mmCIF file of C-alpha atoms and ligand atoms in Angstrom:
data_model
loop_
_atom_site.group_PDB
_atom_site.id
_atom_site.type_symbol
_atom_site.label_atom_id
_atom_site.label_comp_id
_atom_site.label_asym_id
_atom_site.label_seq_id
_atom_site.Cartn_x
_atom_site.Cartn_y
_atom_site.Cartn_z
ATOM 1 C CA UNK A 1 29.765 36.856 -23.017
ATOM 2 C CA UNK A 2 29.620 33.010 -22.039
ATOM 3 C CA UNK A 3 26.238 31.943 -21.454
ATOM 4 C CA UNK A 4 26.628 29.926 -17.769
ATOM 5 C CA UNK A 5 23.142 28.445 -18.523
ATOM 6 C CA UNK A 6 25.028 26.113 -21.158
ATOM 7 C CA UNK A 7 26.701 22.938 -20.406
ATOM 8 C CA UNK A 8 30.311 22.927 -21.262
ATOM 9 C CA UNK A 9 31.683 21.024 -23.939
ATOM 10 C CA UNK A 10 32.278 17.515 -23.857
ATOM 11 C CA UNK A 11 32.252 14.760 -26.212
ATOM 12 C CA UNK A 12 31.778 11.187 -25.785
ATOM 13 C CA UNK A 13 35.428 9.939 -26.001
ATOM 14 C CA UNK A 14 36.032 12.544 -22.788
ATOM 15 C CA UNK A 15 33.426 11.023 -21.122
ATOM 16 C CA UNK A 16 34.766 8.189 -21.141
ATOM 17 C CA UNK A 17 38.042 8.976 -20.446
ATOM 18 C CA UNK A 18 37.264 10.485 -17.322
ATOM 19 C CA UNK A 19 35.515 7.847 -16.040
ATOM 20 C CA UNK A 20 37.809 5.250 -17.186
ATOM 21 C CA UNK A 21 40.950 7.334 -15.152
ATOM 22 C CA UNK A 22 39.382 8.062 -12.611
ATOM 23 C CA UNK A 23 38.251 3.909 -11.429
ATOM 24 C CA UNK A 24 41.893 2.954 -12.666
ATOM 25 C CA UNK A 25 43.471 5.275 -10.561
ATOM 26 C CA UNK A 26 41.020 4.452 -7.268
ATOM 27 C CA UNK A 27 41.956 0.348 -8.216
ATOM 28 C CA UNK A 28 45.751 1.619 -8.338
ATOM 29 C CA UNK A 29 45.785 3.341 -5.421
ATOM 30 C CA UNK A 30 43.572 0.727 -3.284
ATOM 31 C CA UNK A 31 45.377 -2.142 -4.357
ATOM 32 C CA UNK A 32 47.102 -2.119 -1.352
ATOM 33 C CA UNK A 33 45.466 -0.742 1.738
ATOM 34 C CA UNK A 34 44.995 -0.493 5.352
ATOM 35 C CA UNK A 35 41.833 -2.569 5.716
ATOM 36 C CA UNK A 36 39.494 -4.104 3.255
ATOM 37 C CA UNK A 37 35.823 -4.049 5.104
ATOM 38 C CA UNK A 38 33.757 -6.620 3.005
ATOM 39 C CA UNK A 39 30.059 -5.849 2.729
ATOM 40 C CA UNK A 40 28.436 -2.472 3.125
ATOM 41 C CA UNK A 41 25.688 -3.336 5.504
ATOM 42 C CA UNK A 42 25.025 -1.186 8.519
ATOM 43 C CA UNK A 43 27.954 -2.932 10.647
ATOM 44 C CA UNK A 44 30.368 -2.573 7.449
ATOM 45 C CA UNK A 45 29.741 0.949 6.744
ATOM 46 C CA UNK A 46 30.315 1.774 10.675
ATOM 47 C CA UNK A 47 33.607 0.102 10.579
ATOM 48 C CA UNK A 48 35.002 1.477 7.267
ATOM 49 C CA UNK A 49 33.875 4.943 8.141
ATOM 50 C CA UNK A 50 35.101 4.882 11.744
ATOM 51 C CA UNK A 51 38.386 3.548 10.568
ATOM 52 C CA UNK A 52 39.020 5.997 7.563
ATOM 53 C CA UNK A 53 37.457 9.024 9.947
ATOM 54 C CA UNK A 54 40.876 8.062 12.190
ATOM 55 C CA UNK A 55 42.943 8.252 9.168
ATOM 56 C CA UNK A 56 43.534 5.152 7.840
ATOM 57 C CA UNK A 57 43.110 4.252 4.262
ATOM 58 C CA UNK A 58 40.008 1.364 3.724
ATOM 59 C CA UNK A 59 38.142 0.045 0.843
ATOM 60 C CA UNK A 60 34.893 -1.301 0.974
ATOM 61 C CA UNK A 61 34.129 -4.236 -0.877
ATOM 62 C CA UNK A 62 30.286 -4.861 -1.982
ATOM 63 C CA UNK A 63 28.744 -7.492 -4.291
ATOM 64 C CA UNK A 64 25.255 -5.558 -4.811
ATOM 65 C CA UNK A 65 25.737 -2.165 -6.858
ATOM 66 C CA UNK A 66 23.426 -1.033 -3.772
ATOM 67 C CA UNK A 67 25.347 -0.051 -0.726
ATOM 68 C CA UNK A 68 23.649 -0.228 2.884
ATOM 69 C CA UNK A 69 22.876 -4.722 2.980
ATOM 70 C CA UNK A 70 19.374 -4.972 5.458
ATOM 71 C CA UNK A 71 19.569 -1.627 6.165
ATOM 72 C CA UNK A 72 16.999 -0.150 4.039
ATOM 73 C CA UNK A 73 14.210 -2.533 5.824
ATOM 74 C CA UNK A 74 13.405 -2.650 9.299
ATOM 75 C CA UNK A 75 12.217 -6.494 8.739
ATOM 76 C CA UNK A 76 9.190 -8.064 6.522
ATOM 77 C CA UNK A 77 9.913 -5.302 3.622
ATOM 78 C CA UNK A 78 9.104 -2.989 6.303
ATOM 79 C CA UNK A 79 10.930 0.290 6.107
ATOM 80 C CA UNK A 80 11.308 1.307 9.583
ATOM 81 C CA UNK A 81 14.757 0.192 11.709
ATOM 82 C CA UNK A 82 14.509 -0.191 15.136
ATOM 83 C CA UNK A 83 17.533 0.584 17.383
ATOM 84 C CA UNK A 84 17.832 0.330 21.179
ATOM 85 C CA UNK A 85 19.823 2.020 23.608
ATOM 86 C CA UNK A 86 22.791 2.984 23.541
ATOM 87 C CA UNK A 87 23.044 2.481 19.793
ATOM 88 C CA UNK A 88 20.510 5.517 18.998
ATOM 89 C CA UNK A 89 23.282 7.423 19.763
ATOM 90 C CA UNK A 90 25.295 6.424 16.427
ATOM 91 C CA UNK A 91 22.665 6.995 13.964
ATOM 92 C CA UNK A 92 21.677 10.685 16.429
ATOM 93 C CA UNK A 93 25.855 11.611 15.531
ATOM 94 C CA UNK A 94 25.450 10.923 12.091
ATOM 95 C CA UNK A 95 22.030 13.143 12.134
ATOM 96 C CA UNK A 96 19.209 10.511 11.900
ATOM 97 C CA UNK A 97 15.884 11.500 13.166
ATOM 98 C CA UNK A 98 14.871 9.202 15.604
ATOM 99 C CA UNK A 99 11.216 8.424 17.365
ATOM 100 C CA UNK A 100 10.850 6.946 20.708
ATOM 101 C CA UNK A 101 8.695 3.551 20.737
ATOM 102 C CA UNK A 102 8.967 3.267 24.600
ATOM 103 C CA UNK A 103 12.258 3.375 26.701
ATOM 104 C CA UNK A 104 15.456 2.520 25.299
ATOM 105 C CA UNK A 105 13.527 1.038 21.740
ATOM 106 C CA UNK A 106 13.633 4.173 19.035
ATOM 107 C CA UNK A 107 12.637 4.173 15.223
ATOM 108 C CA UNK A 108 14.153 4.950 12.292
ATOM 109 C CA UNK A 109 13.416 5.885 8.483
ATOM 110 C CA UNK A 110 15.186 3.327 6.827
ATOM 111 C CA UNK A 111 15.643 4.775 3.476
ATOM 112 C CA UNK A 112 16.429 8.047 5.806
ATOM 113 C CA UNK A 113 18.923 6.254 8.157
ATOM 114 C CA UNK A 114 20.512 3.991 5.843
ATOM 115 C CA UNK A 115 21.663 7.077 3.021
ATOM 116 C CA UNK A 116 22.825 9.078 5.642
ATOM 117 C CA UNK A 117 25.212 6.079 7.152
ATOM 118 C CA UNK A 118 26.148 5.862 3.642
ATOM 119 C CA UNK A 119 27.338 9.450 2.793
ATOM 120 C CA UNK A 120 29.073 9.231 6.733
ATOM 121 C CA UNK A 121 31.417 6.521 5.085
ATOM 122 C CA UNK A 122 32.198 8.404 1.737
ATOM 123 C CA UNK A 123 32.319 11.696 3.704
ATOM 124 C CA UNK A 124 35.250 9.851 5.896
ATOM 125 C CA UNK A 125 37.277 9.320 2.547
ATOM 126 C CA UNK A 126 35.808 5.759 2.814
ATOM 127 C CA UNK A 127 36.502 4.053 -1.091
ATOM 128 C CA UNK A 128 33.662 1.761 -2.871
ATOM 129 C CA UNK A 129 34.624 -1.297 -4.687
ATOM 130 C CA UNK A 130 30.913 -2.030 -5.813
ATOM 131 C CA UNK A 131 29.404 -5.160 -7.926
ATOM 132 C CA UNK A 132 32.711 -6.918 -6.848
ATOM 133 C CA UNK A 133 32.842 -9.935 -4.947
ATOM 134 C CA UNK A 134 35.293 -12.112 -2.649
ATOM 135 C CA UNK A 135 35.308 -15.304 -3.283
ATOM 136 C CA UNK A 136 38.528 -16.099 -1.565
ATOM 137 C CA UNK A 137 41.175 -14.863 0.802
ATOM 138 C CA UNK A 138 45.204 -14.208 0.072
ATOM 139 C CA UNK A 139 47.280 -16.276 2.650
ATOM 140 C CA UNK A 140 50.255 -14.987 3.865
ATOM 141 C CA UNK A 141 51.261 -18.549 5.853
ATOM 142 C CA UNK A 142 49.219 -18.224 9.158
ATOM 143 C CA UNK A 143 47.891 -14.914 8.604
ATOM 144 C CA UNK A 144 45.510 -13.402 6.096
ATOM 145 C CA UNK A 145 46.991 -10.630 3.868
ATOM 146 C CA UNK A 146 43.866 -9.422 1.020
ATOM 147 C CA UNK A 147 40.968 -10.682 -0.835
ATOM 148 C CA UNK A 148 40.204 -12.428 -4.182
ATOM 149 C CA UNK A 149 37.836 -10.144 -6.250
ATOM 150 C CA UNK A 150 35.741 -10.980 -9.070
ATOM 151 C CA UNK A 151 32.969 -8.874 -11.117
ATOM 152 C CA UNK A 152 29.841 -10.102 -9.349
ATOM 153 C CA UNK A 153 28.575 -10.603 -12.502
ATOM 154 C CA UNK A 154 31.086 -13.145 -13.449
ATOM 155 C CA UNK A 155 30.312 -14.332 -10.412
ATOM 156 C CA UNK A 156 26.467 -15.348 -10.440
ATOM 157 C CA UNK A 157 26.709 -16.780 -14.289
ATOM 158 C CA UNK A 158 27.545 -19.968 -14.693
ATOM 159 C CA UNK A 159 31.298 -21.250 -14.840
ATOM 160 C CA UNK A 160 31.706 -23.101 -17.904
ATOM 161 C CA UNK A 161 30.566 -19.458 -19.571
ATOM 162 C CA UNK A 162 32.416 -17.769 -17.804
ATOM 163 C CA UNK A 163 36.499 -18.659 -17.102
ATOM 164 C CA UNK A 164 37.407 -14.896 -16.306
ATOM 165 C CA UNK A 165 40.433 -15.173 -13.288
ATOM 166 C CA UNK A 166 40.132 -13.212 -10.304
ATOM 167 C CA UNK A 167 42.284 -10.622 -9.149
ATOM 168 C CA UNK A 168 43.570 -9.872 -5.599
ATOM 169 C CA UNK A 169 43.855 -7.065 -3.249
ATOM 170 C CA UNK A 170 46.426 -6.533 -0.771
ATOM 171 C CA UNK A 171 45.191 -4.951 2.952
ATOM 172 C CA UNK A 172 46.990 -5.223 6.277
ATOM 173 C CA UNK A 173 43.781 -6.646 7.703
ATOM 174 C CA UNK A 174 40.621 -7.877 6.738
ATOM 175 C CA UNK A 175 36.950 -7.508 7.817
ATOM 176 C CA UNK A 176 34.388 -9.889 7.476
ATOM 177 C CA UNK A 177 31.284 -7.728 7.556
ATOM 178 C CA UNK A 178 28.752 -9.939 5.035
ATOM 179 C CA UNK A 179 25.882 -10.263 7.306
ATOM 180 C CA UNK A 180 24.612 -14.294 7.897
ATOM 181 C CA UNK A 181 26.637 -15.312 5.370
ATOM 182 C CA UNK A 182 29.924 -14.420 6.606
ATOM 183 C CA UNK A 183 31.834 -14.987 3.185
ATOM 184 C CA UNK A 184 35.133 -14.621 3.890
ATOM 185 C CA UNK A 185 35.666 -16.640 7.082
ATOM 186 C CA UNK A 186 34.002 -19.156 5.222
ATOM 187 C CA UNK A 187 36.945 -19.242 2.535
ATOM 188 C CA UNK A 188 38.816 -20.467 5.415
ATOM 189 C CA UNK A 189 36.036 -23.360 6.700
ATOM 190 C CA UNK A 190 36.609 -24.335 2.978
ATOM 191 C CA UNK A 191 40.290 -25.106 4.081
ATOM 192 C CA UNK A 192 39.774 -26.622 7.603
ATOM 193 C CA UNK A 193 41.595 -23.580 8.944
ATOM 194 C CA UNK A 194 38.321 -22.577 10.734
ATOM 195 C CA UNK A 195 34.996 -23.789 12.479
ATOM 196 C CA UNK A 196 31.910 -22.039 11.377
ATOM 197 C CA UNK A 197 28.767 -22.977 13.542
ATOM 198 C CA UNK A 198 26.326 -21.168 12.028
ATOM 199 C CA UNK A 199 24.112 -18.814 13.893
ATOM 200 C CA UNK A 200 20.942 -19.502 16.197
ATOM 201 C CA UNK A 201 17.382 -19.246 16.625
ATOM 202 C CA UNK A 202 16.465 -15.709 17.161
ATOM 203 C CA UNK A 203 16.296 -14.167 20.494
ATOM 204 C CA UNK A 204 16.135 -10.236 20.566
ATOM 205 C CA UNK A 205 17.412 -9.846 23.739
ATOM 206 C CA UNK A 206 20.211 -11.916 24.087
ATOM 207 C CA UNK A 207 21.630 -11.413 20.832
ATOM 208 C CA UNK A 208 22.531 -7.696 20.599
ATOM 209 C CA UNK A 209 24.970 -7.764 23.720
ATOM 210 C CA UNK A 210 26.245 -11.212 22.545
ATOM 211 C CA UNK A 211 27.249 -10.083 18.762
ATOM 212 C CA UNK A 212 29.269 -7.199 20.343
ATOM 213 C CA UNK A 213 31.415 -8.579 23.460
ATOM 214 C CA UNK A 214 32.355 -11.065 20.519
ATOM 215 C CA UNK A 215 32.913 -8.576 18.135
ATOM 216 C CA UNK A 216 36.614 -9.355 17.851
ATOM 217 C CA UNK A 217 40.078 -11.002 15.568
ATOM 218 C CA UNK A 218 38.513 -14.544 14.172
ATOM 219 C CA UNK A 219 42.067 -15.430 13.057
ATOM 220 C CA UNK A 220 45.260 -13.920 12.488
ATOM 221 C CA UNK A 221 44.264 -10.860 10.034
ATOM 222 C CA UNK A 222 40.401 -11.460 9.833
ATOM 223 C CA UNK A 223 37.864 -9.462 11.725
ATOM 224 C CA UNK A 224 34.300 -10.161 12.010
ATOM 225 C CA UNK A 225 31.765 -7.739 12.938
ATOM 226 C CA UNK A 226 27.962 -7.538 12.369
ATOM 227 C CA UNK A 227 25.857 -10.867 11.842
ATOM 228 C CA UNK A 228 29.156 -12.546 10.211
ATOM 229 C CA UNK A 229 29.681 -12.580 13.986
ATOM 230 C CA UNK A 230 26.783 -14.277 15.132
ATOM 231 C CA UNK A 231 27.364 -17.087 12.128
ATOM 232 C CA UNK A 232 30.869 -17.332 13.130
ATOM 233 C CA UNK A 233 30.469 -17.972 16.860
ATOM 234 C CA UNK A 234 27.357 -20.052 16.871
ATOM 235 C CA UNK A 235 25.441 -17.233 18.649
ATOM 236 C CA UNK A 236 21.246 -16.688 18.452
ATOM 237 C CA UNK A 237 20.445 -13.585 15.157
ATOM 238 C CA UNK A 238 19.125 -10.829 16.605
ATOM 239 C CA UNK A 239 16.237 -10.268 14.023
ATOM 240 C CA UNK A 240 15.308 -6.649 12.374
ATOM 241 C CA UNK A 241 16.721 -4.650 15.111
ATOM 242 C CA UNK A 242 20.342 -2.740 14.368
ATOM 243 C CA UNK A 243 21.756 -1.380 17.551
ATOM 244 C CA UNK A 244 24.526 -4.495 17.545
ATOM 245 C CA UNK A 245 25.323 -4.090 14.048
ATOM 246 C CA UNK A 246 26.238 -0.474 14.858
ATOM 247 C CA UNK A 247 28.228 -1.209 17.906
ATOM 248 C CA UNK A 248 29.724 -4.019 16.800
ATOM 249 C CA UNK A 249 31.297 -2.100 13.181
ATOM 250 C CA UNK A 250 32.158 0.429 15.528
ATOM 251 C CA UNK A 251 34.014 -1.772 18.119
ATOM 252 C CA UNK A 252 35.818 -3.739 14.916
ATOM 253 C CA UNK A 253 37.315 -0.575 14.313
ATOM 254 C CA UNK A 254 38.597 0.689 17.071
ATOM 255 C CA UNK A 255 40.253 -3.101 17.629
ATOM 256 C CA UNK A 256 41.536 -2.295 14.370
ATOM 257 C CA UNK A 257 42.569 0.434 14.557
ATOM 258 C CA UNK A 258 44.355 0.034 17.697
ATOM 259 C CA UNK A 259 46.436 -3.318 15.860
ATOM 260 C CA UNK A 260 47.321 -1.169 13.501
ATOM 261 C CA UNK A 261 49.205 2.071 15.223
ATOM 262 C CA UNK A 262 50.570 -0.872 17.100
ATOM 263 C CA UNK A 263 52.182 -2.388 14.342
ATOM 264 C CA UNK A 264 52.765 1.183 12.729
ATOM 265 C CA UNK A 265 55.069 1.642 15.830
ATOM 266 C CA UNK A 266 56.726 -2.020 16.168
ATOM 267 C CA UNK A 267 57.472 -1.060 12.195
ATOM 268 C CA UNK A 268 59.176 2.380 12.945
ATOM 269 C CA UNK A 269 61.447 1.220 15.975
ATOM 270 C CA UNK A 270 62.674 -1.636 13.903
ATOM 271 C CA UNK A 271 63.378 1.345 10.695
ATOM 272 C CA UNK A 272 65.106 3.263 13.734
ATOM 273 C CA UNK A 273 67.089 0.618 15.128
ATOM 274 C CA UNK A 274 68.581 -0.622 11.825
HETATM 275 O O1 48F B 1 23.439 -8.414 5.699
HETATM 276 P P1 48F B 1 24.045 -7.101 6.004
HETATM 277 O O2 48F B 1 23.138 -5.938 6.221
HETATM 278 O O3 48F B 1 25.086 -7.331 7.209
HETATM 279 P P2 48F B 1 25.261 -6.685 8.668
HETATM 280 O O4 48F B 1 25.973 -5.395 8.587
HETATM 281 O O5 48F B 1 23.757 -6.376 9.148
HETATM 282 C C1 48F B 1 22.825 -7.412 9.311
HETATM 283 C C2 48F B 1 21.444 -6.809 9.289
HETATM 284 O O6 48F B 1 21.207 -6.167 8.056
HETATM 285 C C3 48F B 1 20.326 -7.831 9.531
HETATM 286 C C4 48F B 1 20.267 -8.418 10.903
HETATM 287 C C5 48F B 1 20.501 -7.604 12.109
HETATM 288 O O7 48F B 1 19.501 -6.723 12.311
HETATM 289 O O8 48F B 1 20.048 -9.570 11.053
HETATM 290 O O9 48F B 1 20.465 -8.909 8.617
HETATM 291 O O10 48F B 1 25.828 -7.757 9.510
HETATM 292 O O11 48F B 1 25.056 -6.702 4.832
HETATM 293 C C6 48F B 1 26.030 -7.603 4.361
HETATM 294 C C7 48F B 1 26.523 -7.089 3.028
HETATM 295 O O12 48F B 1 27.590 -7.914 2.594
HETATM 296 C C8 48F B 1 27.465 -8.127 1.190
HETATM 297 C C9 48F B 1 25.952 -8.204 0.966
HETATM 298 O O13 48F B 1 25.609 -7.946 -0.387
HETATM 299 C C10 48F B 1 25.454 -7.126 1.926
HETATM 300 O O14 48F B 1 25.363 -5.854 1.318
HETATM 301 N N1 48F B 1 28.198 -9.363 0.854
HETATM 302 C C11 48F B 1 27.892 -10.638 1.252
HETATM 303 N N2 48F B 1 28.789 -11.512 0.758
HETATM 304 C C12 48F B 1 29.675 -10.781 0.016
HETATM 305 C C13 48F B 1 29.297 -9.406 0.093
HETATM 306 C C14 48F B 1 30.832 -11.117 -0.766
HETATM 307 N N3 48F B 1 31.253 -12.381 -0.900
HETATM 308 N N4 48F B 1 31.506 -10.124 -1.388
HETATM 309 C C15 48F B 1 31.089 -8.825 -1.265
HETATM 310 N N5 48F B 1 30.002 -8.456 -0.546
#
């Protein structure tokens, strides 16, 4: 009788193997996609997992092997988020427990709030490109058509050590979700194809609603959402409170999404007509 209290056989060579087929075929298959989301912070994740959870196929892209950006850390290696009204409601759908402060401010567990966004994402057939980093866009004439990946560590060591070529990934659109730094518009500031103003001084109330009713298409192809927003349109940072990021990932994807079926459509009558 087999004893079930045994692990099963496998030897080294399988292990690898399995791991090794199963990335290759995730890279094959996601070399072309739907959207690439860069950065897994809180706005990221709400954007890739909104858009996958509506059935479209997206890769996340994230330079840290750690998903989730700020999100861990409600501010000053704190780790309690706070979120105001109406944004509770997003991290009350995906089952965060949530304490009052006073009216409309609630708090958060980070490390509580922040795994649970993450598993939303992967739950929504969300895929992880981690320890990779853009460092450039692919330009299809005016419009933006994928990213330029490299190992992050290849990356952060220095160049004359290091000549390893990038490789690109194709994507019908593109989301800037990096947080302050906004790294991907800024491969277009690089070319003059852009303007980026940096963001402002920070002002708690006026930054939340700002970051979201701007939450929109920064140029044909490329999406910002989160603080990439704030840096891109020269608008105050909001400090350690999350609510925009939330909104504003989930308003990136239902623009998105929305472009998309569009363009799904335009594509099908022009199949039909022909
Ligand atoms: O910074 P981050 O959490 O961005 P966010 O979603 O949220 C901002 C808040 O955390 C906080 C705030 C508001 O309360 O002010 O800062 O806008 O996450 C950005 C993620 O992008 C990754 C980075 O490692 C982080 O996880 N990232 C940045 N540049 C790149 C990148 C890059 N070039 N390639 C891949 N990932």
């Amino acid at each position: 009788m087999a004893n079930d209290t045994r692990f099963s056989h496998a030897s080294e060579k399988d292990v690898t193997r399995a791991i090794l087929r199963s990335f290759t075929k995730e890279l094959d298959d996601y070399a072309e996609s739907d959207a690439i989301v860069v950065g897994a912070g809180p706005s990221g994740l709400i954007a890739a997992r909104e858009l996958a959870g509506t059935g479209h196929r997206v890769l996340l892209v994230e330079r840290n092997n750690y998903l989730g950006g700020g999100f861990w850390l409600g501010g000053y290696l704190m780790n309690k988020l706070t979120v105001r009204a109406p944004a509770h409601r997003i991290l009350d759908e995906i089952g965060v427990p949530l304490q009052k402060a006073q009216d409309g401010l609630y708090v958060a567990d980070g490390p509580h709030a922040c795994s649970k966004l993450i598993a939303s994402a992967c739950d929504a057939g969300v895929r992880v490109l981690n320890m990779t980093q853009i460092d450039d866009l692919v330009l299809r004439g005016e419009r933006v058509g994928g990213v330029v990946i490299n190992w992050t560590p290849v990356e952060a060591l220095p160049r004359q050590i290091t000549c390893v070529d990038p490789v690109a990934l194709e994507s019908k659109v593109v989301i800037d979700a990096t947080g302050h730094d906004a790294s991907a518009v800024s491969a277009l500031e690089r070319r003059d194809l852009i303007e980026l103003p940096g963001y402002g001084a920070m002002s708690v109330q006026d930054a939340e609603d700002a970051v979201v009713d701007r939450t929109d298409e920064v140029f044909p192809g490329l999406y910002a959402c989160g603080m990439s927003v704030a840096t891109v349109r020269g608008l105050p940072r909001m400090g350690p409170t999350f609510g925009a990021m939330l909104l504003s990932g989930r308003k990136v994807a239902r623009i998105v999404g929305e472009q998309l079926s569009l363009d799904a459509t335009v594509e099908e009558q022009l199949i039909t007509a022909k």
